[in-house]
Amino acid sequence: MKDNIKRVFLIVLDSFGIGEAPDAALFGDAGSDTLGAVVKSKKFNAPNLTKLGLFAIEGQKEKAPIGAVNNINGAVARLRELSNGKDTTIGHWEMAGIVSEKPLPTYPNGFPSEVIEAFKEATGRGVLCNLPYSGTQVLADYGEEHLRSGDLIVYTSSDSVFQIAAHESLVSPEQLYEYCRMARKILVGDHAVGRVIARPFEGEVGNFVRTSRRHDFSLEPTEDTMLDSLKAEGFDVIGVGKINDIFAGRGLTEYTYSESNADGLLKTSNIAKRDFRGLCFTNLVDFDSKFGHRRDIDGYAAAISEFDEWLGAFLPEMREDDVLIITADHGCDPAYTKTTDHTREYVPMIVAGKRINSVELGTIDGFDTVAATVCALLGSETVYEAPGVAGLICEGKDPTVAELLTLAEKARENAYVPYSHFKVGAALLAKSGNIYLGCNVENASYGGTICAERNAITTAVAAGEREFSAIAICGGINESIDECLPCGICRQFMAEFSPNGDFLIITGNARRPNIYPLSMLLPFAFGGSDIS
Ligand code: THU
């Protein structure tokens, strides 16, 4: 099992976005940029993230502190969220393999009567408030009436939550949890909120305080995630922080909550001292809850600096077969004052480890790239539609079809096409395991143009390669990418190095690749044997 990574540490810096996503305006978040805001703070000091390549990620160079970008030490990419949402649950589910077409429902005007009536019927109690509300203000405004009438205080927020507050002297926490379970059963289908939260409180009128017996009842993931499949295959799956809540307890073999970022990191370090095989999945929520939503730029920057310091101690302790992946679930730009909500942003994927090569992978569609990468690194049997990057970044791992296409897409960005505007990229896999990139290079004397495929093949041959396994090709006018099959000359060129036609031609896109053996695209090829 030499080729598999034994332990993956996946750390989510909750809300650490790196700039507005292409669809940010649809979410009311045009121009948001969490990293862009925090780097400007004097409290920002992140030499280790910088060394791993944070500012080498596409679109980040301009934000870099002076002298930061060259000689990176990790593999980095910018990830775009595919799911239609910008909350913690949807973001984590996507990085674990589920793309959600529908956002989790929110209730800016309170819950509809069908939900409230069913809840009253189930609990036998009335309902107060039923609006988005601050958790402390709701007690000040409705606590007394609740004590008098016995009605439950139901409220929500800008998140997808159904919260029930009740005084512990009137409703025991156990009873309140039971009411939450009833609500959880009602809140399904179109009303499947992310969390039902029990909010017990105590104290006298005018002095109500929430107790520590808060409890979350999360929505179960709608499909199996990488956690479920890793667990089923016998890997250890350890959650730190909110992970157990986010996945409603599913797919974990062990979990622990954390009190703060520092506590979550300490727990992660302690887990790293043990022997296990599989995934340690840590969520650091302070970035979001303590600094992002509170629009505290310096606080956010100081928290990144604190994480970076931990990183400086953790990296040298990593074992040969360990990999660290740092990512985020959405943005929450502390400088964005139109709202105090999350912001729809790209997130970083930063991968480090002794067997990880330094490579800048551009922008990849889908946080589920993380799931595909984790599973491939560990040698799991689960295969994702998403293009993982394990084979591109990790020594001893073979690239997958989707990974080659991801590289072809990246190579395509360099196409020189002033005449046709038809950009083509190619990624050629030699039997040695080395990969060679090519793009088309046009010429004012049109016939002088060289195609992407031949560019890749000649580059490889010049490097001493003679035997090849596959080539991924993608092309299209300007930014659009379509299925692009190789031209006749390129097929003939390929045949030169594949006398029996078993060379594979990969087209389409990373999520939906098509694979053709050369013998199918060029049967009865003319070859060396015909002239000898
Ligand atoms: N092209 C390729 O790079 N590969 C192919 O297999 C088909 C064609 C390029 C050549 C030219 O720059 C542009 O696409 C339009 O023909």
PDB file of C-alpha atoms and ligand atoms in Angstrom, residues 416-417 420-425 439-443 449-454 473 484-488 490-491 494, ligand 1:
ATOM      1  CA  TYR A 416      -2.178  31.588 -28.656  1.00  0.00           C
ATOM      2  CA  VAL A 417      -5.189  32.029 -30.948  1.00  0.00           C
ATOM      3  CA  SER A 420      -9.470  31.481 -34.733  1.00  0.00           C
ATOM      4  CA  HIS A 421     -10.113  32.367 -31.075  1.00  0.00           C
ATOM      5  CA  PHE A 422     -10.523  28.610 -30.693  1.00  0.00           C
ATOM      6  CA  LYS A 423      -8.444  27.671 -27.658  1.00  0.00           C
ATOM      7  CA  VAL A 424      -7.230  24.107 -27.220  1.00  0.00           C
ATOM      8  CA  GLY A 425      -5.346  22.571 -24.314  1.00  0.00           C
ATOM      9  CA  CYS A 439      -1.755  24.426 -26.279  1.00  0.00           C
ATOM     10  CA  ASN A 440      -2.355  25.486 -29.846  1.00  0.00           C
ATOM     11  CA  VAL A 441      -0.034  28.144 -31.223  1.00  0.00           C
ATOM     12  CA  GLU A 442      -1.340  29.905 -34.316  1.00  0.00           C
ATOM     13  CA  ASN A 443       0.580  31.729 -37.012  1.00  0.00           C
ATOM     14  CA  THR A 449      -0.200  26.685 -36.809  1.00  0.00           C
ATOM     15  CA  ILE A 450       0.563  23.844 -34.408  1.00  0.00           C
ATOM     16  CA  CYS A 451      -2.223  22.045 -32.561  1.00  0.00           C
ATOM     17  CA  ALA A 452      -2.275  21.554 -28.783  1.00  0.00           C
ATOM     18  CA  GLU A 453      -1.839  17.779 -29.056  1.00  0.00           C
ATOM     19  CA  ARG A 454       1.244  17.938 -31.255  1.00  0.00           C
ATOM     20  CA  ILE A 473      -7.924  17.447 -24.847  1.00  0.00           C
ATOM     21  CA  CYS A 484     -12.897  18.685 -28.981  1.00  0.00           C
ATOM     22  CA  LEU A 485     -11.678  15.714 -30.984  1.00  0.00           C
ATOM     23  CA  PRO A 486      -8.172  15.686 -32.418  1.00  0.00           C
ATOM     24  CA  CYS A 487      -7.698  16.658 -36.058  1.00  0.00           C
ATOM     25  CA  GLY A 488      -6.478  14.115 -38.605  1.00  0.00           C
ATOM     26  CA  CYS A 490      -2.791  14.925 -34.728  1.00  0.00           C
ATOM     27  CA  ARG A 491      -4.293  11.440 -34.916  1.00  0.00           C
ATOM     28  CA  MET A 494      -0.369   9.904 -32.137  1.00  0.00           C
TER      29      MET A 494
HETATM   30  N1  THU B   1      -6.688  22.700 -33.071  1.00  0.00           N
HETATM   31  C1  THU B   1      -5.988  22.013 -32.124  1.00  0.00           C
HETATM   32  O1  THU B   1      -5.190  22.595 -31.382  1.00  0.00           O
HETATM   33  N2  THU B   1      -6.194  20.663 -32.012  1.00  0.00           N
HETATM   34  C2  THU B   1      -7.074  19.952 -32.775  1.00  0.00           C
HETATM   35  O2  THU B   1      -7.075  18.733 -32.734  1.00  0.00           O
HETATM   36  C3  THU B   1      -8.020  20.679 -33.630  1.00  0.00           C
HETATM   37  C4  THU B   1      -7.596  22.061 -34.001  1.00  0.00           C
HETATM   38  C5  THU B   1      -6.450  24.155 -33.183  1.00  0.00           C
HETATM   39  C6  THU B   1      -5.718  24.597 -34.390  1.00  0.00           C
HETATM   40  C7  THU B   1      -6.192  25.993 -34.568  1.00  0.00           C
HETATM   41  O3  THU B   1      -5.385  26.858 -33.780  1.00  0.00           O
HETATM   42  C8  THU B   1      -7.584  26.031 -33.992  1.00  0.00           C
HETATM   43  O4  THU B   1      -7.701  24.826 -33.242  1.00  0.00           O
HETATM   44  C9  THU B   1      -8.682  26.086 -35.026  1.00  0.00           C
HETATM   45  O5  THU B   1      -8.501  25.105 -35.989  1.00  0.00           O
END
